[in-house]
Amino acid sequence: MTIGAIQKIYTHPQVATSAIALEDFFVLLSHVTSKPKVFLLAHPEHDLTSEEEVALKDLIERRKNHEPVAYLIGHKEFYGRDFRVTPATLIPRPETEVLIEEVLGHLKTFSSPAAVFDIGTGSGAIILTLAEEMSLQKDFLYIGTDISPNALMVAKENQKLLNNTSVVFQESDLLKNIILPQEKNICIIANLPYVPTKMYEETEPDVQNFEPRIALESGHDGLDHYRRLITEIQEKKLTNFSLFLEIDPSQTNTLSELLSVFSPMVTTVIQDLAGRERFIKFSSS
Ligand code: GLN
């Protein structure tokens, strides 16, 4: 069959139940044929081989069943780089790119040595992006941690794909196995699970049926993990540190209160691209 004929069957706007988004169709088609999207878009008359057709129809069926495109093709673009993702890891979200911008701006102000921690690293997208973006500028330590050995395997695979050698990955439940070097500036970034249980139960099937619950849900107000993290930072008696958290907009006030134990440090709330309060920056200035 030609691309045009298959496209008509599966993306026609009037046959909603058997249709997938046009954008998804071309991503899957490009994956199956190993041809660039621009070629495929320009050649509706191009004939697929029967193997390609079978593989494409299988992926389309899975997509109709809400399986995320990133899992179907095994990778997702984040901050201009491609990251491998599996169902052991959350799929990097475009809003988290704003977090990268903020952290980069902050790290560039450091004049003394720093250790940068990404707690709950998943696919490694955050820490690898930071290390790669900073690589020519500063010689910092970069550490990515996760409680899930399977997620860490994916993170290490991504490190290889990027030829990165500066990030160290370590298995840990939050800060449990982590030694924080007191003599350095410490920057902790955490995109931990923050979805309240009730909200999690209402997420779309794409998320709920396929992404790892342990990377998303965190108790009745979504703050179980951040509460523990803040307690652990206190226990480690950290003095010279900054903290960046990705959050749900409903958590701003509670988190600011929780962080007030470190007074007089300053909390700044940062919005995502949709204008929602999505990040907290916490630092001494
Ligand atoms: N932003 C993600 C979502 O809405 C949640 C990510 C997280 O819990 N760390 O699905």
mmCIF file of C-alpha atoms and ligand atoms in Angstrom:
data_model
loop_
_atom_site.group_PDB
_atom_site.id
_atom_site.type_symbol
_atom_site.label_atom_id
_atom_site.label_comp_id
_atom_site.label_asym_id
_atom_site.label_seq_id
_atom_site.Cartn_x
_atom_site.Cartn_y
_atom_site.Cartn_z
ATOM 1 C CA MET A 1 0.000 0.000 0.000
ATOM 2 C CA THR A 2 1.061 3.597 -0.526
ATOM 3 C CA ILE A 3 1.656 6.059 2.297
ATOM 4 C CA GLY A 4 -1.310 8.118 1.081
ATOM 5 C CA ALA A 5 -3.706 5.149 1.218
ATOM 6 C CA ILE A 6 -2.640 4.085 4.717
ATOM 7 C CA GLN A 7 -2.727 7.676 5.946
ATOM 8 C CA LYS A 8 -6.312 7.975 4.707
ATOM 9 C CA ILE A 9 -7.406 4.898 6.658
ATOM 10 C CA TYR A 10 -5.747 5.745 9.955
ATOM 11 C CA THR A 11 -5.749 9.517 10.192
ATOM 12 C CA HIS A 12 -8.980 10.510 8.480
ATOM 13 C CA PRO A 13 -10.714 13.038 10.763
ATOM 14 C CA GLN A 14 -14.137 11.459 10.272
ATOM 15 C CA VAL A 15 -13.215 7.991 11.502
ATOM 16 C CA ALA A 16 -12.270 9.002 15.002
ATOM 17 C CA THR A 17 -12.256 5.563 16.629
ATOM 18 C CA SER A 18 -9.823 4.103 14.167
ATOM 19 C CA ALA A 19 -7.749 7.271 13.775
ATOM 20 C CA ILE A 20 -4.555 8.497 15.352
ATOM 21 C CA ALA A 21 -3.115 12.018 15.266
ATOM 22 C CA LEU A 22 -1.480 12.891 11.955
ATOM 23 C CA GLU A 23 1.672 13.936 13.786
ATOM 24 C CA ASP A 24 1.889 10.517 15.512
ATOM 25 C CA PHE A 25 1.273 8.748 12.199
ATOM 26 C CA PHE A 26 4.312 10.344 10.590
ATOM 27 C CA VAL A 27 6.538 9.751 13.619
ATOM 28 C CA LEU A 28 5.622 6.044 13.561
ATOM 29 C CA LEU A 29 5.994 5.875 9.780
ATOM 30 C CA SER A 30 9.433 7.453 9.964
ATOM 31 C CA HIS A 31 10.426 4.971 12.680
ATOM 32 C CA VAL A 32 9.279 1.967 10.647
ATOM 33 C CA THR A 33 10.771 3.072 7.318
ATOM 34 C CA SER A 34 13.907 4.785 8.709
ATOM 35 C CA LYS A 35 13.117 7.639 6.336
ATOM 36 C CA PRO A 36 12.899 11.308 7.347
ATOM 37 C CA LYS A 37 9.468 12.838 7.881
ATOM 38 C CA VAL A 38 10.040 15.452 5.151
ATOM 39 C CA PHE A 39 10.495 12.678 2.585
ATOM 40 C CA LEU A 40 7.415 10.801 3.763
ATOM 41 C CA LEU A 41 5.238 13.919 3.766
ATOM 42 C CA ALA A 42 6.315 14.749 0.231
ATOM 43 C CA HIS A 43 5.736 11.243 -1.184
ATOM 44 C CA PRO A 44 2.191 9.962 -0.579
ATOM 45 C CA GLU A 45 2.664 7.717 -3.628
ATOM 46 C CA HIS A 46 5.610 5.883 -2.000
ATOM 47 C CA ASP A 47 4.861 2.175 -1.567
ATOM 48 C CA LEU A 48 5.650 0.497 1.752
ATOM 49 C CA THR A 49 7.097 -3.018 1.793
ATOM 50 C CA SER A 50 4.776 -5.594 3.314
ATOM 51 C CA GLU A 51 7.068 -5.852 6.399
ATOM 52 C CA GLU A 52 6.884 -2.071 6.862
ATOM 53 C CA GLU A 53 3.136 -2.142 6.466
ATOM 54 C CA VAL A 54 2.703 -4.901 9.094
ATOM 55 C CA ALA A 55 5.051 -3.131 11.525
ATOM 56 C CA LEU A 56 3.301 0.213 11.010
ATOM 57 C CA LYS A 57 -0.181 -1.226 11.493
ATOM 58 C CA ASP A 58 0.959 -2.922 14.705
ATOM 59 C CA LEU A 59 2.296 0.381 16.073
ATOM 60 C CA ILE A 60 -0.870 2.225 15.020
ATOM 61 C CA GLU A 61 -3.014 -0.322 16.884
ATOM 62 C CA ARG A 62 -0.874 0.098 19.997
ATOM 63 C CA ARG A 63 -1.105 3.888 19.700
ATOM 64 C CA LYS A 64 -4.907 3.627 19.426
ATOM 65 C CA ASN A 65 -4.710 1.709 22.698
ATOM 66 C CA HIS A 66 -3.012 4.837 24.208
ATOM 67 C CA GLU A 67 0.565 3.565 24.307
ATOM 68 C CA PRO A 68 2.729 6.718 24.205
ATOM 69 C CA VAL A 69 4.599 7.344 20.957
ATOM 70 C CA ALA A 70 7.889 7.729 22.874
ATOM 71 C CA TYR A 71 7.606 4.141 24.176
ATOM 72 C CA LEU A 72 6.586 2.839 20.745
ATOM 73 C CA ILE A 73 9.666 4.273 19.078
ATOM 74 C CA GLY A 74 11.881 4.018 22.195
ATOM 75 C CA HIS A 75 13.093 7.597 22.345
ATOM 76 C CA LYS A 76 12.087 11.197 23.014
ATOM 77 C CA GLU A 77 13.681 14.509 22.152
ATOM 78 C CA PHE A 78 14.545 16.734 25.115
ATOM 79 C CA TYR A 79 16.403 20.059 24.955
ATOM 80 C CA GLY A 80 17.701 19.237 21.470
ATOM 81 C CA ARG A 81 19.000 15.744 22.235
ATOM 82 C CA ASP A 82 17.444 12.362 21.773
ATOM 83 C CA PHE A 83 16.965 10.215 24.895
ATOM 84 C CA ARG A 84 16.161 6.555 25.044
ATOM 85 C CA VAL A 85 13.050 5.867 27.136
ATOM 86 C CA THR A 86 11.436 2.622 28.263
ATOM 87 C CA PRO A 87 8.406 1.950 30.475
ATOM 88 C CA ALA A 88 10.901 1.941 33.398
ATOM 89 C CA THR A 89 11.318 5.695 32.966
ATOM 90 C CA LEU A 90 9.029 8.676 32.749
ATOM 91 C CA ILE A 91 8.937 10.312 29.319
ATOM 92 C CA PRO A 92 10.736 13.685 29.525
ATOM 93 C CA ARG A 93 8.198 16.530 29.371
ATOM 94 C CA PRO A 94 8.700 19.691 27.322
ATOM 95 C CA GLU A 95 7.897 21.829 30.401
ATOM 96 C CA THR A 96 10.968 20.429 32.140
ATOM 97 C CA GLU A 97 13.098 22.235 29.534
ATOM 98 C CA VAL A 98 12.240 25.439 31.424
ATOM 99 C CA LEU A 99 13.842 23.873 34.506
ATOM 100 C CA ILE A 100 17.023 23.262 32.489
ATOM 101 C CA GLU A 101 17.135 26.945 31.477
ATOM 102 C CA GLU A 102 16.753 28.054 35.087
ATOM 103 C CA VAL A 103 19.380 25.675 36.456
ATOM 104 C CA LEU A 104 21.868 26.565 33.689
ATOM 105 C CA GLY A 105 21.440 30.265 34.483
ATOM 106 C CA HIS A 106 22.104 29.498 38.140
ATOM 107 C CA LEU A 107 25.123 27.219 37.595
ATOM 108 C CA LYS A 108 26.782 29.815 35.385
ATOM 109 C CA THR A 109 26.914 32.211 38.364
ATOM 110 C CA PHE A 110 29.070 29.785 40.392
ATOM 111 C CA SER A 111 32.710 30.750 40.680
ATOM 112 C CA SER A 112 33.758 27.984 43.065
ATOM 113 C CA PRO A 113 33.498 24.200 42.560
ATOM 114 C CA ALA A 114 30.048 22.708 42.597
ATOM 115 C CA ALA A 115 28.389 19.336 42.799
ATOM 116 C CA VAL A 116 25.137 19.023 40.869
ATOM 117 C CA PHE A 117 22.680 16.330 41.924
ATOM 118 C CA ASP A 118 19.643 15.136 39.975
ATOM 119 C CA ILE A 119 17.568 13.132 42.440
ATOM 120 C CA GLY A 120 15.205 10.691 40.723
ATOM 121 C CA THR A 121 16.977 10.968 37.386
ATOM 122 C CA GLY A 122 14.882 8.411 35.418
ATOM 123 C CA SER A 123 16.193 8.419 31.835
ATOM 124 C CA GLY A 124 18.957 10.817 32.923
ATOM 125 C CA ALA A 125 17.567 13.556 30.684
ATOM 126 C CA ILE A 126 18.016 16.378 33.225
ATOM 127 C CA ILE A 127 21.530 15.660 34.516
ATOM 128 C CA LEU A 128 22.931 14.609 31.134
ATOM 129 C CA THR A 129 21.529 17.743 29.496
ATOM 130 C CA LEU A 130 23.033 19.953 32.219
ATOM 131 C CA ALA A 131 26.420 18.235 32.045
ATOM 132 C CA GLU A 132 26.510 18.458 28.253
ATOM 133 C CA GLU A 133 25.382 22.095 28.170
ATOM 134 C CA MET A 134 27.935 23.079 30.829
ATOM 135 C CA SER A 135 30.775 20.910 29.546
ATOM 136 C CA LEU A 136 32.906 23.626 28.014
ATOM 137 C CA GLN A 137 32.433 26.050 30.834
ATOM 138 C CA LYS A 138 33.001 24.457 34.184
ATOM 139 C CA ASP A 139 34.466 21.427 35.765
ATOM 140 C CA PHE A 140 31.676 20.437 38.130
ATOM 141 C CA LEU A 141 30.653 17.091 39.582
ATOM 142 C CA TYR A 142 27.396 15.720 38.152
ATOM 143 C CA ILE A 143 25.533 12.951 39.952
ATOM 144 C CA GLY A 144 22.240 11.338 38.882
ATOM 145 C CA THR A 145 20.427 9.072 41.326
ATOM 146 C CA ASP A 146 17.397 6.835 41.172
ATOM 147 C CA ILE A 147 15.781 4.192 43.356
ATOM 148 C CA SER A 148 15.083 2.065 40.257
ATOM 149 C CA PRO A 149 17.986 -0.012 38.864
ATOM 150 C CA ASN A 150 16.049 -0.395 35.605
ATOM 151 C CA ALA A 151 15.760 3.361 35.200
ATOM 152 C CA LEU A 152 19.496 3.723 35.916
ATOM 153 C CA MET A 153 20.265 1.228 33.172
ATOM 154 C CA VAL A 154 18.400 3.459 30.717
ATOM 155 C CA ALA A 155 20.200 6.555 32.066
ATOM 156 C CA LYS A 156 23.582 4.870 31.552
ATOM 157 C CA GLU A 157 22.586 3.875 28.029
ATOM 158 C CA ASN A 158 21.754 7.513 27.312
ATOM 159 C CA GLN A 159 25.106 8.540 28.706
ATOM 160 C CA LYS A 160 26.824 6.193 26.239
ATOM 161 C CA LEU A 161 24.731 7.440 23.329
ATOM 162 C CA LEU A 162 25.777 11.012 24.155
ATOM 163 C CA ASN A 163 29.433 10.030 24.697
ATOM 164 C CA ASN A 164 29.178 11.671 28.080
ATOM 165 C CA THR A 165 31.761 10.817 30.707
ATOM 166 C CA SER A 166 31.166 13.472 33.336
ATOM 167 C CA VAL A 167 27.973 12.176 34.995
ATOM 168 C CA VAL A 168 28.098 9.556 37.746
ATOM 169 C CA PHE A 169 24.925 7.526 38.243
ATOM 170 C CA GLN A 170 24.155 6.044 41.615
ATOM 171 C CA GLU A 171 21.330 3.923 42.994
ATOM 172 C CA SER A 172 19.731 5.572 46.004
ATOM 173 C CA ASP A 173 16.398 6.130 47.701
ATOM 174 C CA LEU A 174 16.475 9.956 47.681
ATOM 175 C CA LEU A 175 19.645 11.005 49.582
ATOM 176 C CA LYS A 176 20.090 7.782 51.545
ATOM 177 C CA ASN A 177 23.318 6.538 49.894
ATOM 178 C CA ILE A 178 24.551 9.974 48.897
ATOM 179 C CA ILE A 179 27.565 11.743 50.332
ATOM 180 C CA LEU A 180 27.166 15.474 49.867
ATOM 181 C CA PRO A 181 30.578 17.173 49.653
ATOM 182 C CA GLN A 182 30.286 20.019 52.192
ATOM 183 C CA GLU A 183 33.187 21.996 50.759
ATOM 184 C CA LYS A 184 31.446 22.526 47.415
ATOM 185 C CA ASN A 185 28.439 24.526 46.310
ATOM 186 C CA ILE A 186 25.685 21.973 46.149
ATOM 187 C CA CYS A 187 22.868 22.242 43.644
ATOM 188 C CA ILE A 188 20.093 19.686 44.020
ATOM 189 C CA ILE A 189 17.554 19.273 41.231
ATOM 190 C CA ALA A 190 14.576 17.024 41.819
ATOM 191 C CA ASN A 191 11.728 16.161 39.501
ATOM 192 C CA LEU A 192 10.376 13.608 41.936
ATOM 193 C CA PRO A 193 6.900 12.107 41.824
ATOM 194 C CA TYR A 194 4.510 14.928 42.765
ATOM 195 C CA VAL A 195 1.070 13.936 41.521
ATOM 196 C CA PRO A 196 -1.557 13.659 44.295
ATOM 197 C CA THR A 197 -3.163 10.185 44.423
ATOM 198 C CA LYS A 198 -6.611 11.421 43.400
ATOM 199 C CA MET A 199 -5.223 13.418 40.487
ATOM 200 C CA TYR A 200 -3.147 10.405 39.412
ATOM 201 C CA GLU A 201 -6.273 8.287 39.249
ATOM 202 C CA GLU A 202 -7.755 10.819 36.849
ATOM 203 C CA THR A 203 -4.782 11.068 34.488
ATOM 204 C CA GLU A 204 -5.231 10.098 30.851
ATOM 205 C CA PRO A 205 -4.782 6.436 29.902
ATOM 206 C CA ASP A 206 -1.574 7.360 28.018
ATOM 207 C CA VAL A 207 -0.018 8.227 31.381
ATOM 208 C CA GLN A 208 -1.853 5.937 33.773
ATOM 209 C CA ASN A 209 -1.690 2.726 31.767
ATOM 210 C CA PHE A 210 1.880 3.054 30.549
ATOM 211 C CA GLU A 211 4.134 5.359 32.570
ATOM 212 C CA PRO A 212 5.646 4.136 35.860
ATOM 213 C CA ARG A 213 3.399 5.015 38.794
ATOM 214 C CA ILE A 214 6.413 5.221 41.133
ATOM 215 C CA ALA A 215 7.717 8.113 39.029
ATOM 216 C CA LEU A 216 4.477 10.087 39.262
ATOM 217 C CA GLU A 217 2.294 9.534 42.316
ATOM 218 C CA SER A 218 3.252 10.761 45.779
ATOM 219 C CA GLY A 219 0.494 10.454 48.375
ATOM 220 C CA HIS A 220 -2.632 12.486 49.118
ATOM 221 C CA ASP A 221 -1.161 15.910 48.371
ATOM 222 C CA GLY A 222 1.629 14.701 46.086
ATOM 223 C CA LEU A 223 4.283 15.841 48.546
ATOM 224 C CA ASP A 224 5.402 12.626 50.252
ATOM 225 C CA HIS A 225 8.693 12.562 48.335
ATOM 226 C CA TYR A 226 9.485 16.278 48.662
ATOM 227 C CA ARG A 227 8.723 16.181 52.414
ATOM 228 C CA ARG A 228 11.201 13.339 52.832
ATOM 229 C CA LEU A 229 13.780 15.061 50.669
ATOM 230 C CA ILE A 230 13.568 18.258 52.735
ATOM 231 C CA THR A 231 13.927 16.277 55.985
ATOM 232 C CA GLU A 232 16.960 14.452 54.595
ATOM 233 C CA ILE A 233 18.615 17.738 53.555
ATOM 234 C CA GLN A 234 18.045 18.996 57.110
ATOM 235 C CA GLU A 235 19.504 15.815 58.600
ATOM 236 C CA LYS A 236 22.620 16.163 56.448
ATOM 237 C CA LYS A 237 23.032 19.676 57.901
ATOM 238 C CA LEU A 238 23.643 21.197 54.508
ATOM 239 C CA THR A 239 24.385 24.888 54.617
ATOM 240 C CA ASN A 240 25.647 25.911 51.198
ATOM 241 C CA PHE A 241 23.056 24.599 48.764
ATOM 242 C CA SER A 242 20.434 25.476 46.211
ATOM 243 C CA LEU A 243 17.408 23.412 45.324
ATOM 244 C CA PHE A 244 15.248 23.235 42.202
ATOM 245 C CA LEU A 245 11.978 21.297 42.303
ATOM 246 C CA GLU A 246 9.385 20.574 39.637
ATOM 247 C CA ILE A 247 5.933 20.747 41.237
ATOM 248 C CA ASP A 248 2.197 20.849 40.683
ATOM 249 C CA PRO A 249 0.866 24.443 40.842
ATOM 250 C CA SER A 250 -1.333 23.497 43.837
ATOM 251 C CA GLN A 251 1.768 22.804 45.951
ATOM 252 C CA THR A 252 3.469 26.206 45.910
ATOM 253 C CA ASN A 253 2.288 27.410 49.314
ATOM 254 C CA THR A 254 2.773 24.147 51.203
ATOM 255 C CA LEU A 255 6.258 23.728 49.779
ATOM 256 C CA SER A 256 7.240 27.304 50.607
ATOM 257 C CA GLU A 257 6.155 26.592 54.186
ATOM 258 C CA LEU A 258 8.094 23.320 54.314
ATOM 259 C CA LEU A 259 11.172 25.107 53.001
ATOM 260 C CA SER A 260 10.910 27.885 55.598
ATOM 261 C CA VAL A 261 12.889 25.638 57.991
ATOM 262 C CA PHE A 262 15.944 26.822 56.047
ATOM 263 C CA SER A 263 15.167 30.524 56.571
ATOM 264 C CA PRO A 264 16.569 33.060 55.524
ATOM 265 C CA MET A 265 16.969 31.315 52.171
ATOM 266 C CA VAL A 266 14.794 32.586 49.346
ATOM 267 C CA THR A 267 12.037 30.771 47.466
ATOM 268 C CA THR A 268 11.308 31.796 43.877
ATOM 269 C CA VAL A 269 8.360 30.324 41.995
ATOM 270 C CA ILE A 270 8.889 29.828 38.275
ATOM 271 C CA GLN A 271 6.154 29.299 35.680
ATOM 272 C CA ASP A 272 6.139 26.795 32.848
ATOM 273 C CA LEU A 273 5.444 27.803 29.236
ATOM 274 C CA ALA A 274 1.700 27.519 29.839
ATOM 275 C CA GLY A 275 1.983 30.079 32.662
ATOM 276 C CA ARG A 276 1.462 27.551 35.483
ATOM 277 C CA GLU A 277 3.551 27.660 38.669
ATOM 278 C CA ARG A 278 5.694 24.630 37.922
ATOM 279 C CA PHE A 279 9.094 25.057 39.579
ATOM 280 C CA ILE A 280 10.547 26.189 42.844
ATOM 281 C CA LYS A 281 14.013 27.636 43.036
ATOM 282 C CA PHE A 282 15.381 27.763 46.544
ATOM 283 C CA SER A 283 18.725 29.394 47.212
ATOM 284 C CA SER A 284 20.608 31.762 49.466
ATOM 285 C CA SER A 285 20.025 34.701 47.109
HETATM 286 N N1 GLN B 1 4.420 16.534 34.869
HETATM 287 C C1 GLN B 1 4.175 15.140 35.043
HETATM 288 C C2 GLN B 1 2.731 14.828 34.655
HETATM 289 O O1 GLN B 1 1.901 15.684 34.726
HETATM 290 C C3 GLN B 1 4.454 14.698 36.460
HETATM 291 C C4 GLN B 1 5.907 14.490 36.648
HETATM 292 C C5 GLN B 1 6.255 14.090 38.064
HETATM 293 O O2 GLN B 1 5.450 13.611 38.874
HETATM 294 N N2 GLN B 1 7.481 14.286 38.379
HETATM 295 O O3 GLN B 1 2.420 13.731 34.253
#
